[in-house]
PDB file of C-alpha atoms in Angstrom:
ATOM      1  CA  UNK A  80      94.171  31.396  -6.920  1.00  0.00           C
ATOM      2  CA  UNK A  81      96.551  28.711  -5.365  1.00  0.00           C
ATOM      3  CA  UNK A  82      93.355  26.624  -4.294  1.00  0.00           C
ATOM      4  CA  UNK A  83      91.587  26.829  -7.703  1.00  0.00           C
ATOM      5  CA  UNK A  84      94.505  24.982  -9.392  1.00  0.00           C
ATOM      6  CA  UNK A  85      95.304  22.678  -6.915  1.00  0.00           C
ATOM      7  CA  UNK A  86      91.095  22.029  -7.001  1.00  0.00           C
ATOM      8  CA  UNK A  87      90.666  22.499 -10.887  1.00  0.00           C
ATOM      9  CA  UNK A  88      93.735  19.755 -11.630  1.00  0.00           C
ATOM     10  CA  UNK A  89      91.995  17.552  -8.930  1.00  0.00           C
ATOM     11  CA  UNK A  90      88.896  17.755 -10.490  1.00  0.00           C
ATOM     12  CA  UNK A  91      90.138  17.014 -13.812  1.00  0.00           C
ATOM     13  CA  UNK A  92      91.853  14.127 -12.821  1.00  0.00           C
ATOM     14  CA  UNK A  93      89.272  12.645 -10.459  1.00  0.00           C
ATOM     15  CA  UNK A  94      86.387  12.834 -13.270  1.00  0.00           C
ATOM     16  CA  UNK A  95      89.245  11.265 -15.968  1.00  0.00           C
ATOM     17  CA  UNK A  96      89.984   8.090 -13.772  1.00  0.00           C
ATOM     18  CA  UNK A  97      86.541   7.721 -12.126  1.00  0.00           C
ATOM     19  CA  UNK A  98      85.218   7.200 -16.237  1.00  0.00           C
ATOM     20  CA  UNK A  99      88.034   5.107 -17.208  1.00  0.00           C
ATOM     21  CA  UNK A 100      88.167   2.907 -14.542  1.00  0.00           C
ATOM     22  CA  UNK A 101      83.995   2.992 -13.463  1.00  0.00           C
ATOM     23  CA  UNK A 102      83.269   2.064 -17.147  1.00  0.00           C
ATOM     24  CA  UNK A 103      85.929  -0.139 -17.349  1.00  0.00           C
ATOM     25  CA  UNK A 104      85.294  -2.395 -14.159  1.00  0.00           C
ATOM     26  CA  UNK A 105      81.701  -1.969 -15.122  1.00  0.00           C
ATOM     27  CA  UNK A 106      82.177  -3.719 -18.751  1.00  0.00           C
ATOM     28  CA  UNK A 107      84.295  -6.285 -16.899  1.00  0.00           C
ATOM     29  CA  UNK A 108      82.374  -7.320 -13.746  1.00  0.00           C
ATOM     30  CA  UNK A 109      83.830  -9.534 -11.011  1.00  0.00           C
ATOM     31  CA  UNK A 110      86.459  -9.946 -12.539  1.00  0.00           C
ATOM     32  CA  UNK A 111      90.068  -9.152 -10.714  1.00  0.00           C
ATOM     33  CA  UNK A 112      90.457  -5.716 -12.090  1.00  0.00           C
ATOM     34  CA  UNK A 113      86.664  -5.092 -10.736  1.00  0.00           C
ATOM     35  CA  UNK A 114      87.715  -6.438  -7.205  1.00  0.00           C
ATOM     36  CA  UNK A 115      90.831  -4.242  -6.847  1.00  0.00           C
ATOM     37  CA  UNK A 116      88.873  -1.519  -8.241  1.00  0.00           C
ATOM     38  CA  UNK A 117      86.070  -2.037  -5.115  1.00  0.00           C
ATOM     39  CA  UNK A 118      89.348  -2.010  -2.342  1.00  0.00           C
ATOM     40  CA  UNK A 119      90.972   0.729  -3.634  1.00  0.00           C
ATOM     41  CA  UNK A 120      87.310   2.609  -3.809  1.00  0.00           C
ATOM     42  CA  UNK A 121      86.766   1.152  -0.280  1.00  0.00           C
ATOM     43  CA  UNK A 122      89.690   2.131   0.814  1.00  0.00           C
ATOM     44  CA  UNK A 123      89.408   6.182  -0.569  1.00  0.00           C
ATOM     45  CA  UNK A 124      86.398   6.317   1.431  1.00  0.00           C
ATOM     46  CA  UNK A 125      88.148   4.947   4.579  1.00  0.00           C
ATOM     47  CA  UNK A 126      91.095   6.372   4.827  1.00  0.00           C
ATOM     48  CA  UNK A 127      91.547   9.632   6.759  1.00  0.00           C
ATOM     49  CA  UNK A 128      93.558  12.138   4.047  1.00  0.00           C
ATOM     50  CA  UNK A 129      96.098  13.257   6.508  1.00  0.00           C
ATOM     51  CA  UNK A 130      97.261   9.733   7.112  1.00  0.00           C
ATOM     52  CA  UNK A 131      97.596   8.954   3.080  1.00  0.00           C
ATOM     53  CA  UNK A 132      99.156  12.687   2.870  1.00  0.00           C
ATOM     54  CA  UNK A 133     101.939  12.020   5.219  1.00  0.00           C
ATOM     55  CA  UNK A 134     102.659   8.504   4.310  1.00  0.00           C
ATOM     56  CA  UNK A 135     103.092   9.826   0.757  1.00  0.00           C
ATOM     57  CA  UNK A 136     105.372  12.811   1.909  1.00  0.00           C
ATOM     58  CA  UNK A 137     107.148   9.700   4.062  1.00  0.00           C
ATOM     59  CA  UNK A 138     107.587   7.361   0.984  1.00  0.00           C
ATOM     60  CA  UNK A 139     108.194   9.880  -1.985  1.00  0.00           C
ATOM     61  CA  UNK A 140     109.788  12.649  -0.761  1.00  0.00           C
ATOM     62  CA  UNK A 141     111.724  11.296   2.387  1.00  0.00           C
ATOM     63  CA  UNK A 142     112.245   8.272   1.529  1.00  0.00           C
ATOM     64  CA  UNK A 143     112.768   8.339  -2.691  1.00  0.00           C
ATOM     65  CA  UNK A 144     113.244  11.760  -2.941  1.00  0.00           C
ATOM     66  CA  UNK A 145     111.129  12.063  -5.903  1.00  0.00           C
ATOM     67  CA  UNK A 146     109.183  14.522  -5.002  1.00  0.00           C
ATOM     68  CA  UNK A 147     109.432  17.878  -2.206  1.00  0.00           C
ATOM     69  CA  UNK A 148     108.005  17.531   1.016  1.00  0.00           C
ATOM     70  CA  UNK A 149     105.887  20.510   0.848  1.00  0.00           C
ATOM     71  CA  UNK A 150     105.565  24.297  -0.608  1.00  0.00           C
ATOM     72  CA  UNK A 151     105.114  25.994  -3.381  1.00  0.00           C
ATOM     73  CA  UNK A 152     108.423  26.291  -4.417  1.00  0.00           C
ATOM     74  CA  UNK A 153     111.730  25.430  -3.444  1.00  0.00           C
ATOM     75  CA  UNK A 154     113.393  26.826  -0.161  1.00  0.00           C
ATOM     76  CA  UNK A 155     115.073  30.122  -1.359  1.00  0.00           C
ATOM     77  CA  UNK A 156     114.407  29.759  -5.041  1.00  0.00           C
ATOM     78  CA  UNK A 157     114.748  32.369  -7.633  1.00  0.00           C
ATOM     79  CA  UNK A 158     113.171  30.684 -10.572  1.00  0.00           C
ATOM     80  CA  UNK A 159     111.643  32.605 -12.660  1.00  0.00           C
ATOM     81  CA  UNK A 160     109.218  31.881 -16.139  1.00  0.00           C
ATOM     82  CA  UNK A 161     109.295  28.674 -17.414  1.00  0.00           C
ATOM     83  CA  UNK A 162     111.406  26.966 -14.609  1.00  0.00           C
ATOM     84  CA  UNK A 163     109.001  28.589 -12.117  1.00  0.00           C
ATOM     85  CA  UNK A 164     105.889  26.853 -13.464  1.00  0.00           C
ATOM     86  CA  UNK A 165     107.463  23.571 -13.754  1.00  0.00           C
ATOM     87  CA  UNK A 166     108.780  24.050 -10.276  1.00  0.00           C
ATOM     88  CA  UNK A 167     105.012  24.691  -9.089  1.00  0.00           C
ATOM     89  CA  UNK A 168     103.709  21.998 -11.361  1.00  0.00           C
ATOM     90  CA  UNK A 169     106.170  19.502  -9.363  1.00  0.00           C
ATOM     91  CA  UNK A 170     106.083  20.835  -5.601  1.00  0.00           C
ATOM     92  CA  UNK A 171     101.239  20.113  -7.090  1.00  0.00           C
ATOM     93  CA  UNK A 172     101.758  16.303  -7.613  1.00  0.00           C
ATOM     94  CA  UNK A 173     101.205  15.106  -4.453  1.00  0.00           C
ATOM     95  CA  UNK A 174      98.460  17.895  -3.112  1.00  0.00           C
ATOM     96  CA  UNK A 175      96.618  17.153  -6.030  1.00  0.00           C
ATOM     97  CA  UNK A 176      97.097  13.660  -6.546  1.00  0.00           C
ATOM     98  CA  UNK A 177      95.477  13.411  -2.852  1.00  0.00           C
ATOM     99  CA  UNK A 178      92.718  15.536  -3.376  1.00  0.00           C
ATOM    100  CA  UNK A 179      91.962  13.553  -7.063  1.00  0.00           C
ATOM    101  CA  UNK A 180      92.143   9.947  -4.891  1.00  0.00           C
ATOM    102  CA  UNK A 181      89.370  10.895  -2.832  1.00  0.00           C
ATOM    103  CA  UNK A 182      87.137  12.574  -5.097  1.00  0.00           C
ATOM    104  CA  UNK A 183      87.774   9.652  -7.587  1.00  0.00           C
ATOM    105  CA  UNK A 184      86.501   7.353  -5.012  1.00  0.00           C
ATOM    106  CA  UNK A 185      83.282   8.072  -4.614  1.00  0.00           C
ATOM    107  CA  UNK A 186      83.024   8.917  -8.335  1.00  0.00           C
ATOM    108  CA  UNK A 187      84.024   5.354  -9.755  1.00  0.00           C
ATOM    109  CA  UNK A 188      81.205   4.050  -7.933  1.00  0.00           C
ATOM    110  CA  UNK A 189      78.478   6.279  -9.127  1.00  0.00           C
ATOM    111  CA  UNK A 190      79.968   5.786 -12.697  1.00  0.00           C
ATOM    112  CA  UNK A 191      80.235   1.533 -12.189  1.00  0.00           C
ATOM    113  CA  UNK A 192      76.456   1.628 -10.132  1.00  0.00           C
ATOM    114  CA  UNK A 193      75.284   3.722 -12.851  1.00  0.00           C
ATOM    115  CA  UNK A 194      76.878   1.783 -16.353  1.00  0.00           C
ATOM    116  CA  UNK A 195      75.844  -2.038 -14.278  1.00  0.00           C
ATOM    117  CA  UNK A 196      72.135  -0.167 -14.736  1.00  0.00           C
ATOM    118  CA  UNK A 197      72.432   1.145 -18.026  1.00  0.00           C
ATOM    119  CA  UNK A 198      73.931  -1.634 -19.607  1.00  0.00           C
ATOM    120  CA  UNK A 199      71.182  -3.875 -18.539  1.00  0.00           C
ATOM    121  CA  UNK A 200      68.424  -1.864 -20.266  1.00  0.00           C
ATOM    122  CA  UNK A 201      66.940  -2.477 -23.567  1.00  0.00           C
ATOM    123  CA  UNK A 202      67.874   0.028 -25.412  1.00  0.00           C
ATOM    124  CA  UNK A 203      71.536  -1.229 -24.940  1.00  0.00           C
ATOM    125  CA  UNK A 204      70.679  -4.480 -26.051  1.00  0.00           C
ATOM    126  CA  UNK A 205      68.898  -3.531 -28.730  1.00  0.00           C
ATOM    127  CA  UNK A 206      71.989  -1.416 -30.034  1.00  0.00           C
ATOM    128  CA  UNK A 207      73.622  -4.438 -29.673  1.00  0.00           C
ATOM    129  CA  UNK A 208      71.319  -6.440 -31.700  1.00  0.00           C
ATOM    130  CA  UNK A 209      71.570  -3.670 -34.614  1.00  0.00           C
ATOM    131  CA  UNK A 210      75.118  -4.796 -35.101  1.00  0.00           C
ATOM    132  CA  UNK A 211      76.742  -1.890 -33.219  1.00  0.00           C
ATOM    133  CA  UNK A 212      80.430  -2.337 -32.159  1.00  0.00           C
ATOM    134  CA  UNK A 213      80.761  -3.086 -28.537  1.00  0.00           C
ATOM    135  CA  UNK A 214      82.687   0.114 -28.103  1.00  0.00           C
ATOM    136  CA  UNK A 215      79.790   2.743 -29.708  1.00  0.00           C
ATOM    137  CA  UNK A 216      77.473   0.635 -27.508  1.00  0.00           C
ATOM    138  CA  UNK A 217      79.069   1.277 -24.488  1.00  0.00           C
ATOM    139  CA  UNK A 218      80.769   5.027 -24.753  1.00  0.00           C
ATOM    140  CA  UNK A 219      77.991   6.311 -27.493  1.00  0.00           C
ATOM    141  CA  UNK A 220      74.879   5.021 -25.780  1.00  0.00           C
ATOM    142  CA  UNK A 221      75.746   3.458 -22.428  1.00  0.00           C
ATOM    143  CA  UNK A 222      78.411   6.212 -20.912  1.00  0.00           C
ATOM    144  CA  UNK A 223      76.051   9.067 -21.589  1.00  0.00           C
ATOM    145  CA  UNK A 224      72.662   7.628 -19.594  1.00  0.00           C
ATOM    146  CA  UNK A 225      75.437   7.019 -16.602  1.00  0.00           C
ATOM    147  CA  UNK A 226      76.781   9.965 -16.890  1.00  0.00           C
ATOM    148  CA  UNK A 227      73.597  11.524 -15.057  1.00  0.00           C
ATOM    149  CA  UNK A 228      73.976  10.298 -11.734  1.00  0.00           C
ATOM    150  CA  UNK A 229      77.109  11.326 -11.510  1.00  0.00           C
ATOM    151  CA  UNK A 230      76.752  14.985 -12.886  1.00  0.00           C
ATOM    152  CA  UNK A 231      74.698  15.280  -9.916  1.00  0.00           C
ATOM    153  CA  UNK A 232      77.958  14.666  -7.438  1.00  0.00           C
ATOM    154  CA  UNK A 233      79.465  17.775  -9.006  1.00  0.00           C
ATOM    155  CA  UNK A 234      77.346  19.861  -7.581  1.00  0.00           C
ATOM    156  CA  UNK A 235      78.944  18.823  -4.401  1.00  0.00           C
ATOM    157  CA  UNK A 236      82.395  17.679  -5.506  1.00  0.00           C
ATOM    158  CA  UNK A 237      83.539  21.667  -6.368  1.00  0.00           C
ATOM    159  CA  UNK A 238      82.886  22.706  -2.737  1.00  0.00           C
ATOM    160  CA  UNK A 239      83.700  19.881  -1.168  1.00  0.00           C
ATOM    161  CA  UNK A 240      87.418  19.788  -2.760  1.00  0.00           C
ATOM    162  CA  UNK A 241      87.463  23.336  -1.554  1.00  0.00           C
ATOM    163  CA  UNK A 242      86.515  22.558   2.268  1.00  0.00           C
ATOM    164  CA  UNK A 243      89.042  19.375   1.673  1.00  0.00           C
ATOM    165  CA  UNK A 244      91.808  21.105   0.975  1.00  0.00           C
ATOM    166  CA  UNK A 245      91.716  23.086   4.416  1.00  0.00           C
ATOM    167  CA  UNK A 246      93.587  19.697   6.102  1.00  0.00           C
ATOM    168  CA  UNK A 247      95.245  19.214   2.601  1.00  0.00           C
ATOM    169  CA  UNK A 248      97.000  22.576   2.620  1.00  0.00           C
ATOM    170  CA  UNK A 249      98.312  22.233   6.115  1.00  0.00           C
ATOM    171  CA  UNK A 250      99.953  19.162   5.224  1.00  0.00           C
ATOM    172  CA  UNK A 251     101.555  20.030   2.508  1.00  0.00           C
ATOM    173  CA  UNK A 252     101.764  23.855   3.289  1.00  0.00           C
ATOM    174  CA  UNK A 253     100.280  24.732   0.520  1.00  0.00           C
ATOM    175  CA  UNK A 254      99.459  28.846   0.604  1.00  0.00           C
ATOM    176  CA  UNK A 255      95.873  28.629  -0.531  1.00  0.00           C
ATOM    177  CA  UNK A 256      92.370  29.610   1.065  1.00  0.00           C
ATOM    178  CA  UNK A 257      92.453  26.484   2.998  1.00  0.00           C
ATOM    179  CA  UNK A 258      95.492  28.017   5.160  1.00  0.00           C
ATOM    180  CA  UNK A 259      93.824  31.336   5.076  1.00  0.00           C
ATOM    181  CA  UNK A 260      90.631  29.998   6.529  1.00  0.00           C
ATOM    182  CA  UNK A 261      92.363  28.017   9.195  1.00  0.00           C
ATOM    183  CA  UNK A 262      94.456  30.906  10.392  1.00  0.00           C
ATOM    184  CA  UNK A 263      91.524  33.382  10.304  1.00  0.00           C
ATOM    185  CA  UNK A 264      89.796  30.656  12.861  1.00  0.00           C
ATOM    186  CA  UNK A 265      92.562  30.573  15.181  1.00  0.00           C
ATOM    187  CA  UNK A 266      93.105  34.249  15.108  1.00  0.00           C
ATOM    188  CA  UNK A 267      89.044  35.225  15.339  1.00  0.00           C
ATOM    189  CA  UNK A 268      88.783  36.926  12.319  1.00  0.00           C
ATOM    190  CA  UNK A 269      85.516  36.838  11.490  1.00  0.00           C
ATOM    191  CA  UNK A 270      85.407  39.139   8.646  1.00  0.00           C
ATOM    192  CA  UNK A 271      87.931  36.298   6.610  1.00  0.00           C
ATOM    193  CA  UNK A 272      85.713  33.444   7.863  1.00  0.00           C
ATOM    194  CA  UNK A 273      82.768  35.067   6.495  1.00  0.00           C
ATOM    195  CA  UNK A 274      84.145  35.534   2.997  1.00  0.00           C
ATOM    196  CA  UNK A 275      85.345  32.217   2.849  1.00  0.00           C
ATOM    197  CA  UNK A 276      81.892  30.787   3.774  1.00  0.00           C
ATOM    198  CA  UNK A 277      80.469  33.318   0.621  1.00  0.00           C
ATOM    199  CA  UNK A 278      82.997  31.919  -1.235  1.00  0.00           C
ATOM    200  CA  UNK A 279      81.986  28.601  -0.657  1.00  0.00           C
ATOM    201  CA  UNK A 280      78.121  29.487  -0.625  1.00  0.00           C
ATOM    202  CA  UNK A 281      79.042  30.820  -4.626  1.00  0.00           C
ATOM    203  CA  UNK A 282      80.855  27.952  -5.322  1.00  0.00           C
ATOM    204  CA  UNK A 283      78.124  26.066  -4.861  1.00  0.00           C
ATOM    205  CA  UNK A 284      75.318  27.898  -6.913  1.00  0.00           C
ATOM    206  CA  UNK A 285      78.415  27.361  -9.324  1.00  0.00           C
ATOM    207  CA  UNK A 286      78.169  23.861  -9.628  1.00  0.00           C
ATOM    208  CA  UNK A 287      74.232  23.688  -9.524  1.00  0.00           C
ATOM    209  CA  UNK A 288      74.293  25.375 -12.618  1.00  0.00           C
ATOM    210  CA  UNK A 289      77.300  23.613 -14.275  1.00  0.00           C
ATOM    211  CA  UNK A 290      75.863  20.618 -13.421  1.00  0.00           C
ATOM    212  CA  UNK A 291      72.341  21.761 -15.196  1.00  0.00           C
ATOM    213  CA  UNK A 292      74.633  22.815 -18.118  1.00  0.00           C
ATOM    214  CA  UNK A 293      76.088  19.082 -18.402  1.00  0.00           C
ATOM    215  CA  UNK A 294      72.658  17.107 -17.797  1.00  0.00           C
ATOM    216  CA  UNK A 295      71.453  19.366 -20.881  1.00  0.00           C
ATOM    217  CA  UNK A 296      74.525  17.701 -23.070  1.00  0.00           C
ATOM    218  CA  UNK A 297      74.299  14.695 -21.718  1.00  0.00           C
ATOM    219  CA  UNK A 298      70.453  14.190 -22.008  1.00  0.00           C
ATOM    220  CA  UNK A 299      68.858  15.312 -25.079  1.00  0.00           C
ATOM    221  CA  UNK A 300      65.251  15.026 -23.503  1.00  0.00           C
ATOM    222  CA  UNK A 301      66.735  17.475 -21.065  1.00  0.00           C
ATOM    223  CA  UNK A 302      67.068  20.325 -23.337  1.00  0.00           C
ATOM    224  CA  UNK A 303      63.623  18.622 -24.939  1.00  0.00           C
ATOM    225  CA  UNK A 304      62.255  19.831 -21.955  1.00  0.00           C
ATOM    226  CA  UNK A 305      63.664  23.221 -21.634  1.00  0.00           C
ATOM    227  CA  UNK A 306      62.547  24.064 -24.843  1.00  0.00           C
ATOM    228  CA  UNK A 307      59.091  23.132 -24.075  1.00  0.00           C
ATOM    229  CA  UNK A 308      58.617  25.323 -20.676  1.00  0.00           C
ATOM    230  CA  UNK A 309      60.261  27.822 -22.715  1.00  0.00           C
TER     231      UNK A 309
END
């Protein structure tokens, strides 16, 4: 349960930036907010997430003290209620915060490839010919067509910020299924590897069909077509 809310909040928050900022830098191209958008993109991908992990723990928990190093609570705390979910919601930040950077990554640039493609078509510039305001040409009509390309990622994104959070977790010392997995490899136990790999396996046929759900809202000939076969 520890994973799925670390993973859920990092999925939330990767998708959130990745449409902000990909439609953003998209409506706005080569300009200087599109160029720092491409490093920091560049530099998800490149970066190896233990080294961002423990320079974050190094500058905002040693360092500023904002923040705790790692757990799930506090050393020795009692909290209880509503002081025990804030203290959980504070020792997330950085786990998922980490997890959100690299999934966001890869996701701005599906959503800036796809909106540069979009916006060039002609039903865009026709929309824009009607009169339409710049911003129901670009979220009403533009957004949606992009959106495709992307919904295709989640199919992978679920399971991969699953298998991700294995190295995650250690750093951190998290207590989720990515600790569980990588003690059950160093103590043999097969039966635990197994269930995490059917875990993973369902995860998977998860997002397949979440990801049909979303093309079907996002793509009215979609659910055109559905109703035809059907």
């Amino acid at each position: 349960m520890n994973s799925f809310i670390v993973a859920l909040a990092a999925v939330v928050i990767a998708w959130t930036v990745a449409v902000v900022i990909g439609v953003f830098s998209a409506t706005h191209q080569y300009s200087l907010v599109d160029k720092l958008v491409t490093v920091v993109v560049f530099a998800s991908l490149s970066f190896p997430s233990f080294f961002i992990g423990l320079l974050a723990i190094k500058f905002f928990a040693v360092d500023l003290r904002w923040l705790p190093t790692g757990g799930m609570v506090d050393t020795g705390s009692n909290s209880t209620g509503f002081a025990y979910v804030l203290e959980v919601l504070r020792h997330m930040i950085m786990p998922t915060l980490l997890l959100a950077f690299f999934s966001a990554g890869s996701l701005t640039r599906y959503f800036r490839s796809g909106m540069l493609d979009v916006l060039r078509m002609d039903f865009v510039r026709c929309a824009r010919a009607r009169g339409i305001s710049e911003r129901s040409v670009v979220f009403g009509h533009a957004l949606r067509n992009a959106l495709l390309p992307a919904i295709t990622l989640l199919a992978f994104e679920i399971p991969g910020l699953f298998s991700g959070a294995i190295i995650t977790e250690q750093i951190f010392n998290w207590p989720g299924i990515g600790s569980i997995q990588l003690a059950a490899l160093n103590a043999r136990d097969y039966e635990v590897l197994m269930t995490c790999t059917l875990l993973l396996s369902f995860l998977t046929i998860l997002a397949n069909f979440l990801a049909d759900i979303m093309y079907a809202a996002a793509d009215p000939r979609v659910r055109l077509a559905q109703k035809v076969q059907g």
